[in-house]
PDB file of C-alpha atoms and ligand atoms in Angstrom:
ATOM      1  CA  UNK A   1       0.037   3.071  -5.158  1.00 79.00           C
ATOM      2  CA  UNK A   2      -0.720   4.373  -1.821  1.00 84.00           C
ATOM      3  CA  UNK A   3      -1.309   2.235   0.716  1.00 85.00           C
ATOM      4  CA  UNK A   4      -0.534   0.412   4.218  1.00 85.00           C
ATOM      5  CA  UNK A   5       3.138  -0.545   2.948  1.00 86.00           C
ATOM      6  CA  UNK A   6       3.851   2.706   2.797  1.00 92.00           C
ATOM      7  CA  UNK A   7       2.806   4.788   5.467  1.00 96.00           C
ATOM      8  CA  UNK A   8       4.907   7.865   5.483  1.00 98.00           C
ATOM      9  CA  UNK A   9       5.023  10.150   1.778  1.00 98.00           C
ATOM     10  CA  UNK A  10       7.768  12.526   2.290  1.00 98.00           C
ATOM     11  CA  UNK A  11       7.604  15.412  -0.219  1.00 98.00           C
ATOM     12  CA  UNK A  12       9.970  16.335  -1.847  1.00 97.00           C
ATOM     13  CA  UNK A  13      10.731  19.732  -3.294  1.00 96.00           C
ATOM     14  CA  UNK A  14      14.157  21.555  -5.126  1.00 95.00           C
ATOM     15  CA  UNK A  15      15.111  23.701  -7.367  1.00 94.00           C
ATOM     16  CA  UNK A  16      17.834  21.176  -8.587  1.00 96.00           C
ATOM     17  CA  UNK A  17      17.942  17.862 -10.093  1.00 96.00           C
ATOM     18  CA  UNK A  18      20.901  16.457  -8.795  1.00 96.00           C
ATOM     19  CA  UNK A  19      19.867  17.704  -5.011  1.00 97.00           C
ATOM     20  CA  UNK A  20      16.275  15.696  -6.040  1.00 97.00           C
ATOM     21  CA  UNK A  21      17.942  12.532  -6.397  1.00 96.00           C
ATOM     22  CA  UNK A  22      20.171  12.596  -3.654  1.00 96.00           C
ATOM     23  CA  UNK A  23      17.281  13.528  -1.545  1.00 97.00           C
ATOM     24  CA  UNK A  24      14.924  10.544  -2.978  1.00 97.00           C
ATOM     25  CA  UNK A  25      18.339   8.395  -2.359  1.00 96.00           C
ATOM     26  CA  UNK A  26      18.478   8.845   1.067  1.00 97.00           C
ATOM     27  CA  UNK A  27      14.885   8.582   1.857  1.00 97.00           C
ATOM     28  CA  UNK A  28      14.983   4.860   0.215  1.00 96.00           C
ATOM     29  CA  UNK A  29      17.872   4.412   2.081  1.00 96.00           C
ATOM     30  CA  UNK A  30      15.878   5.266   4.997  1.00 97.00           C
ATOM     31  CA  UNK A  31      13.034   3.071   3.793  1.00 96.00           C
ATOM     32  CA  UNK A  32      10.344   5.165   2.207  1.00 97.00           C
ATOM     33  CA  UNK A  33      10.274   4.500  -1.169  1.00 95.00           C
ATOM     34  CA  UNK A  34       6.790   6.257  -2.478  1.00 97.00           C
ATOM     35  CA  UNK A  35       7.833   9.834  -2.716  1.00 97.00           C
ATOM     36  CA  UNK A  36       5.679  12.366  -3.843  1.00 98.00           C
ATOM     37  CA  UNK A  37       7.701  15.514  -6.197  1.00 98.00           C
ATOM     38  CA  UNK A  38       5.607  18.419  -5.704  1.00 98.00           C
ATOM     39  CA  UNK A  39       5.636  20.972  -8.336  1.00 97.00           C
ATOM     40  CA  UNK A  40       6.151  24.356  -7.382  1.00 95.00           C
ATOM     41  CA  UNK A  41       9.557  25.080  -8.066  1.00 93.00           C
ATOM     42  CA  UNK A  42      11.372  25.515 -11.976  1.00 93.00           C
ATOM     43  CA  UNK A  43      13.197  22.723 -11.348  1.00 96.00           C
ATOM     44  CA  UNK A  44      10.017  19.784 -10.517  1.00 97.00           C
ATOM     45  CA  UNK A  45       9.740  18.354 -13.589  1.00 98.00           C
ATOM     46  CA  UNK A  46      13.385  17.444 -14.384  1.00 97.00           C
ATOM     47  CA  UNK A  47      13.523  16.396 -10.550  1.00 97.00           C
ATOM     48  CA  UNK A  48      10.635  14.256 -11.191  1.00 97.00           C
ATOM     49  CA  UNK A  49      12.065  12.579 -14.135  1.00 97.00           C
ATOM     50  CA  UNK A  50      15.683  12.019 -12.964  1.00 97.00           C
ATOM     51  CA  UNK A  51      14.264  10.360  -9.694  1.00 97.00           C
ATOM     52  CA  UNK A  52      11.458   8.720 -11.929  1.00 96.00           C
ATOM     53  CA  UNK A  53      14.618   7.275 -14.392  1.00 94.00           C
ATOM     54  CA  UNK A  54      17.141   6.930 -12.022  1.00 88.00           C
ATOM     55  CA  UNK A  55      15.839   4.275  -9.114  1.00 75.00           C
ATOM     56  CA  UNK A  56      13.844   1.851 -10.181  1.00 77.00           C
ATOM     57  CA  UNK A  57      12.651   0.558  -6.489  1.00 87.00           C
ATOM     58  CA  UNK A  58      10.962   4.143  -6.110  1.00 94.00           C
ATOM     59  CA  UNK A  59       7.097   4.891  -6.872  1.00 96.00           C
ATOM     60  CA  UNK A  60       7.561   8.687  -7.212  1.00 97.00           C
ATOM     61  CA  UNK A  61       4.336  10.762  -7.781  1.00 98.00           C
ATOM     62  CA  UNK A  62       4.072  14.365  -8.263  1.00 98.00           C
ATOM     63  CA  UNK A  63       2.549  17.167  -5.735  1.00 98.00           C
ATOM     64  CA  UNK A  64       0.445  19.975  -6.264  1.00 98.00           C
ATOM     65  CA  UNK A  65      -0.964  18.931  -9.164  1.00 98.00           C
ATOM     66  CA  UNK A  66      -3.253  22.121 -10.121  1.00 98.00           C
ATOM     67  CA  UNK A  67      -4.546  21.284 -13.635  1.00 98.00           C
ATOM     68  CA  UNK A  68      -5.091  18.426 -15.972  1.00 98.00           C
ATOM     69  CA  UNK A  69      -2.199  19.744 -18.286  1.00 97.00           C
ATOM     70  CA  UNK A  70       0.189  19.266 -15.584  1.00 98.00           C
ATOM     71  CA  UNK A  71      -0.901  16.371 -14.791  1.00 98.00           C
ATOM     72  CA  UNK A  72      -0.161  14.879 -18.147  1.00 97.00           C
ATOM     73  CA  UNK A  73       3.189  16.350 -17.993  1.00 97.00           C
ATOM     74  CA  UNK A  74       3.965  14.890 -14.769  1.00 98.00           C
ATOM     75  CA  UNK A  75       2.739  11.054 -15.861  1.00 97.00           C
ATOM     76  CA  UNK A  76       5.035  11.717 -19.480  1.00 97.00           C
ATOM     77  CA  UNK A  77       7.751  12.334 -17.156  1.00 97.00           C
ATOM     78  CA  UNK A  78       7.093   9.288 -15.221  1.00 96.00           C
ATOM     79  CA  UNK A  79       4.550   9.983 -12.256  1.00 97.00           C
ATOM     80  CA  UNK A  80       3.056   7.317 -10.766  1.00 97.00           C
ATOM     81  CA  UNK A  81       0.217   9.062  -8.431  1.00 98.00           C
ATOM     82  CA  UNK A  82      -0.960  12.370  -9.130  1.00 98.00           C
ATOM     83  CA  UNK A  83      -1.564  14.341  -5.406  1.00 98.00           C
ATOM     84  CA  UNK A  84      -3.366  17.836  -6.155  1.00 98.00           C
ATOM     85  CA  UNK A  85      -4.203  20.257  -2.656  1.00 98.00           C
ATOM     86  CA  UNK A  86      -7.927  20.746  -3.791  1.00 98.00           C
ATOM     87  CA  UNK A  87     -10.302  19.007  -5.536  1.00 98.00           C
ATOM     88  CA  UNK A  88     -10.448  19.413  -9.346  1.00 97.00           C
ATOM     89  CA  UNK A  89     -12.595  17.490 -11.093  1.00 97.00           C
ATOM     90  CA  UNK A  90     -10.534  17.916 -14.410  1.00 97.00           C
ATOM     91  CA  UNK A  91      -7.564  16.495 -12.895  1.00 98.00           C
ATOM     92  CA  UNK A  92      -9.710  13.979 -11.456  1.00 98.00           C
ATOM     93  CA  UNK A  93     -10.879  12.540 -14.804  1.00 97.00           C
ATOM     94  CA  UNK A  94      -8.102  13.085 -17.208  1.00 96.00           C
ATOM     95  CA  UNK A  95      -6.225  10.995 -14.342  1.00 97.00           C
ATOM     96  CA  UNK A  96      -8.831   8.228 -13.941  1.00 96.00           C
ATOM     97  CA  UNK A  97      -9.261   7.912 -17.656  1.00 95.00           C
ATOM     98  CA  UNK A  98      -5.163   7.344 -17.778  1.00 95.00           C
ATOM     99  CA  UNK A  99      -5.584   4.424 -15.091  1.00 96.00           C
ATOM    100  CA  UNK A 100      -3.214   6.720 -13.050  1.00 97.00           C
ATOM    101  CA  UNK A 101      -3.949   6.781  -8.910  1.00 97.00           C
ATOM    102  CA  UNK A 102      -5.089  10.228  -8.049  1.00 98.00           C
ATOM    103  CA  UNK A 103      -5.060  12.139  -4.612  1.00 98.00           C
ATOM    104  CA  UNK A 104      -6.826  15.244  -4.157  1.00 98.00           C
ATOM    105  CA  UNK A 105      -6.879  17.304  -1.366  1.00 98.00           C
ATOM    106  CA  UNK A 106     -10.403  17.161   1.036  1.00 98.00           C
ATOM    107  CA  UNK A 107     -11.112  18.782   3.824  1.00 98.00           C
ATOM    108  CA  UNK A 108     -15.205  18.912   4.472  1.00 98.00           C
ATOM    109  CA  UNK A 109     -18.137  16.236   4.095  1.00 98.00           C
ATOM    110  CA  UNK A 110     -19.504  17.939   1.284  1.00 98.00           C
ATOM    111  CA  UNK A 111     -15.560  17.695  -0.524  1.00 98.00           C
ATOM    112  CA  UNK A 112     -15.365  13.769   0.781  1.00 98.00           C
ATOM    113  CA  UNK A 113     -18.969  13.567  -0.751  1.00 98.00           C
ATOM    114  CA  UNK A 114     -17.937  14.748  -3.916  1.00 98.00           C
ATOM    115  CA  UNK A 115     -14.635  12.791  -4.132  1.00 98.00           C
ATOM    116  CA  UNK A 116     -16.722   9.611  -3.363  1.00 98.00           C
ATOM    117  CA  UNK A 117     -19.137  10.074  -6.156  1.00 97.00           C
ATOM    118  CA  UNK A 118     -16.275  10.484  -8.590  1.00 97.00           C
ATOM    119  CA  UNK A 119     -15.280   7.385  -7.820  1.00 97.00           C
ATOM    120  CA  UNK A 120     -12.190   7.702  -5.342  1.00 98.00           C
ATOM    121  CA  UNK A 121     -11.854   5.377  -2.387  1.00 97.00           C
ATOM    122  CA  UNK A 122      -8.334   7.767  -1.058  1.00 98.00           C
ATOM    123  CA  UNK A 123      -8.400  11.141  -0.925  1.00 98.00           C
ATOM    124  CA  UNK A 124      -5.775  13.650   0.553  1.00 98.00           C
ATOM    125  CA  UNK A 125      -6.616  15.615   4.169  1.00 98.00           C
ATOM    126  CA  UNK A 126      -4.963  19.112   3.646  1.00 98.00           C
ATOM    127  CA  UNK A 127      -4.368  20.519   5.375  1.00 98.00           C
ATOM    128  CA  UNK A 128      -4.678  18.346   7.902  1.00 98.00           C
ATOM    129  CA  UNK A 129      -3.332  20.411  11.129  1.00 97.00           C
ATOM    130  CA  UNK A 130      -5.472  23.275  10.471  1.00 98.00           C
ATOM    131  CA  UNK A 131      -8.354  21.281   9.410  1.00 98.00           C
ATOM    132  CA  UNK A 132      -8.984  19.786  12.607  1.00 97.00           C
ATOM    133  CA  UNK A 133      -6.677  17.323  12.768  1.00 98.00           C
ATOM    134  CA  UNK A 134      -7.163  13.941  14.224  1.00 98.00           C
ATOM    135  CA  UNK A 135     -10.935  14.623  15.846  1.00 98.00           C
ATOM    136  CA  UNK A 136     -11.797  15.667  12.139  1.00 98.00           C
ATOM    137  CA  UNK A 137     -10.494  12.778  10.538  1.00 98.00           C
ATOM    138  CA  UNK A 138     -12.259  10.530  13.315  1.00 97.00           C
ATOM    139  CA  UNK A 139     -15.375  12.482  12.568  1.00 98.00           C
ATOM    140  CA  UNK A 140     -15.242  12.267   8.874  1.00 98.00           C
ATOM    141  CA  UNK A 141     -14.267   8.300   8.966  1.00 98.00           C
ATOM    142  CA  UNK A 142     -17.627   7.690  11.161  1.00 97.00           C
ATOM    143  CA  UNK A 143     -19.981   8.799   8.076  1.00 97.00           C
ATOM    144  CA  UNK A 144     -17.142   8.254   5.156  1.00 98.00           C
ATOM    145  CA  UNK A 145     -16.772   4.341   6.618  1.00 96.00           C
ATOM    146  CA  UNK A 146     -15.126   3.318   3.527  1.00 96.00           C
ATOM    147  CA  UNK A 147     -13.024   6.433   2.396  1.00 98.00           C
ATOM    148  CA  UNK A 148      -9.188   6.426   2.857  1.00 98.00           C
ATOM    149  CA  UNK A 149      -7.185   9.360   4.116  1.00 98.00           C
ATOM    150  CA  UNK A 150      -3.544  10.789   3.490  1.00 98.00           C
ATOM    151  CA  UNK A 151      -3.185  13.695   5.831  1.00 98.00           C
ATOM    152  CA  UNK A 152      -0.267  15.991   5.106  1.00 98.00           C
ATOM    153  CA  UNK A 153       0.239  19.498   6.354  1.00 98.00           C
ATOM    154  CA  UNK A 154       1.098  19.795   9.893  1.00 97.00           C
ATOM    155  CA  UNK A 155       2.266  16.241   9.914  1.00 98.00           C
ATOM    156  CA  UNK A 156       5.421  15.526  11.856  1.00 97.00           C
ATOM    157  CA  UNK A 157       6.996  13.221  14.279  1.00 97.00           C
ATOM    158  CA  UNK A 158       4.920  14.005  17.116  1.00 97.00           C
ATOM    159  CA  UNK A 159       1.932  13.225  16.044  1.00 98.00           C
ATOM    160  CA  UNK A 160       2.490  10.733  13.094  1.00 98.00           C
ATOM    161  CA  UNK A 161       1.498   7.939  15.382  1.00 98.00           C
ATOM    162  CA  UNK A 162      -1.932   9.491  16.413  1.00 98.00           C
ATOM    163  CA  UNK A 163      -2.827  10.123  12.150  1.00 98.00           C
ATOM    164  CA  UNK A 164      -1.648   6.233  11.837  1.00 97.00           C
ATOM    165  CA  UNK A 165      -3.701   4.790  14.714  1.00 96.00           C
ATOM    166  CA  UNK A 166      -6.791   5.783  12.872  1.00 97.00           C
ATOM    167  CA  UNK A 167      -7.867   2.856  10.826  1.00 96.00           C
ATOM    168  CA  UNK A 168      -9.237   5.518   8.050  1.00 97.00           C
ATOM    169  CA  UNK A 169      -5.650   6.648   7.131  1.00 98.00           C
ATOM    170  CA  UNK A 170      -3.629   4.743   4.848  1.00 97.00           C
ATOM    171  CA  UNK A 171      -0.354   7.009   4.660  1.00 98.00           C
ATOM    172  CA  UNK A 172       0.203   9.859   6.076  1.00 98.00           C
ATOM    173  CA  UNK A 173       1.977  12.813   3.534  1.00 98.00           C
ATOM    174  CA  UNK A 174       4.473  15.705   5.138  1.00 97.00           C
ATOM    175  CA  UNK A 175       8.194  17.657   4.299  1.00 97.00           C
ATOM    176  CA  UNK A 176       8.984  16.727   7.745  1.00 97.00           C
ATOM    177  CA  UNK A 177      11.381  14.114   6.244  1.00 98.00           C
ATOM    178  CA  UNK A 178      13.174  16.541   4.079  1.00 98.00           C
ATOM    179  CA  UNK A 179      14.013  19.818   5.843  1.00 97.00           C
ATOM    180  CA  UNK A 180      15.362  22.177   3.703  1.00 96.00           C
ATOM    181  CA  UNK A 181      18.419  23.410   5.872  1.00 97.00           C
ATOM    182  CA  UNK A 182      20.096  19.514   6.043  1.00 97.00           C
ATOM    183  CA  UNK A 183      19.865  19.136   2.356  1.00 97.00           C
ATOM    184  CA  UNK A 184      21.025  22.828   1.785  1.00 96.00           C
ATOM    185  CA  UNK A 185      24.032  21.701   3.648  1.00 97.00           C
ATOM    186  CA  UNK A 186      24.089  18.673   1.631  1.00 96.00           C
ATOM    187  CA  UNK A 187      23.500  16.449   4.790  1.00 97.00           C
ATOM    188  CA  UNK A 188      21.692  13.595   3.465  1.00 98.00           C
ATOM    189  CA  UNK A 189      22.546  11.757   6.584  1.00 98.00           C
ATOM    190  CA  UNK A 190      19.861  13.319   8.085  1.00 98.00           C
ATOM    191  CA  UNK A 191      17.217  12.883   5.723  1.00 98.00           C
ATOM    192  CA  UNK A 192      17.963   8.827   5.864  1.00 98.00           C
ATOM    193  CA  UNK A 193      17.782   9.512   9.765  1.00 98.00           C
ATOM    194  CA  UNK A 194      14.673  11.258   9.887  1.00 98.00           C
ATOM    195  CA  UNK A 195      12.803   8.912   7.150  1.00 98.00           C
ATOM    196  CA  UNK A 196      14.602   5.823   9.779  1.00 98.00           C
ATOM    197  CA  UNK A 197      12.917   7.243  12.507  1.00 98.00           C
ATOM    198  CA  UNK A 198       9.582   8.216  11.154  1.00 98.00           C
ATOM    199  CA  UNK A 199       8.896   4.275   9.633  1.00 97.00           C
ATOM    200  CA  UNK A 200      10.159   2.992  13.210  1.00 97.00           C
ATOM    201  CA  UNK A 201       7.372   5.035  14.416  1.00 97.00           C
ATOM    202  CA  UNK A 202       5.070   4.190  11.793  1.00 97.00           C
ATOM    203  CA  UNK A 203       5.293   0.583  12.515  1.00 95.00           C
ATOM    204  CA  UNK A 204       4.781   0.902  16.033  1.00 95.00           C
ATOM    205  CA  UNK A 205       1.872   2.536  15.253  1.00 95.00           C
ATOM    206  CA  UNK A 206       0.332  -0.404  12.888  1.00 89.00           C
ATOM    207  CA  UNK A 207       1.419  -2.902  15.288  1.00 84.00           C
TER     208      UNK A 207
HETATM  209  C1  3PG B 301       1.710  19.671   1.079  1.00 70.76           C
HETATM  210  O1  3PG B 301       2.281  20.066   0.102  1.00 70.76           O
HETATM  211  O2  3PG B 301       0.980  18.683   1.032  1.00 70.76           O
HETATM  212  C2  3PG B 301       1.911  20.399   2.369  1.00 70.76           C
HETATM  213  O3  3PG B 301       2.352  21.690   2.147  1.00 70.76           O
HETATM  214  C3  3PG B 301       2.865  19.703   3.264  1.00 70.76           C
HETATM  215  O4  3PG B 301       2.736  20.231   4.516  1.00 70.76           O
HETATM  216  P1  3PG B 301       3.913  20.121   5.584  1.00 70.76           P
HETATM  217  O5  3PG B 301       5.021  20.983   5.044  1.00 70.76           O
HETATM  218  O6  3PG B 301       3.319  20.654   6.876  1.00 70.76           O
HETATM  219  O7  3PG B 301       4.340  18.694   5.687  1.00 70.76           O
END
């Protein structure tokens, strides 16, 4: 579900459906087509079901996945991936045991350790600025050989390409892509742009 074809998972996040689809719109128009609906506004669910529904070309997951009943809402609504920001081995399990991809976040050896003996080969590095960053991922990918990495959190433009040069990372996860003041203003434009530019940089990375 995540993988090297689709390096860049923009978040997505609204309070309204309609906005939620027009936002996953222009990101496929700009190319990214895995989108991950994170759940922390009223809204998520709906948005995650309209987008889930409405395009059938988009793999749309759902974000911040905190418990195994949320979860289960989010795949009955149509989530492909389940990303959570910690490590819960509830969520974990009730995932695996549905044949549904799931992401949690990692940050130390001991949470990579524990993620590998559940069984997961890609894990989520958040957040990945403040947790060191590149030099930790390199560090962590030296021990963890065969462990795949999503960073998100503090992921942008400027350093997309140094996440991406890392063999260890698979995709890398951010709201760069979808800033809220464009699609306040309803300027979808810019979204498309932004998701444009990031996969331009993305495959100059991989090349
Ligand atoms: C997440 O939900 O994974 C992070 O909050 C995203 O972080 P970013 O806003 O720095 O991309």
């Amino acid at each position: 579900m995540i993988n090297e074809d689709s390096p860049i998972v923009p978040l997505v996040q609204s309070e309204d459906v309609q906005t939620a689809v027009k936002t996953a719109h222009a990101l496929q128009v700009g190319g990214l087509s895995v989108i991950e609906v994170v759940l922390r506004s009223q809204a998520a669910m709906d948005c995650l079901e309209a987008i889930a529904s409405g395009a059938s070309d988009v793999i749309v997951g759902a974000g911040t996945v905190l418990t195994a009943n949320q979860a289960e809402e989010a795949i009955s609504k149509g989530a492909q991936f389940i990303v959570s920001p910690g490590l819960n081995e509830e969520v974990v399990s009730h995932c695996k045991a549905g044949g549904i991809n799931v992401y949690p976040g990692v940050v130390t050896p001991s949470e990579v350790q524990r993620a590998w003996n559940l069984g997961l080969r890609t894990v989520k590095f958040f957040p990945a600025g403040l947790s060191g960053g590149v030099p930790m991922l390199k560090a962590l990918s030296t021990v963890f050989r065969e462990m795949r990495f999503m960073p998100t959190g503090g992921v942008s433009a400027e350093n997309l390409q140094d996440y991406l040069a890392l063999p260890s990372v698979v995709a890398c996860g951010g709201s760069w892509l979808t800033p809220q003041k464009e699609i306040d203003a309803g300027n979808f434009e810019a979204v498309t742009g932004l998701a444009r530019d990031a996969l331009a940089l993305a495959r100059q990375a991989r090349s």
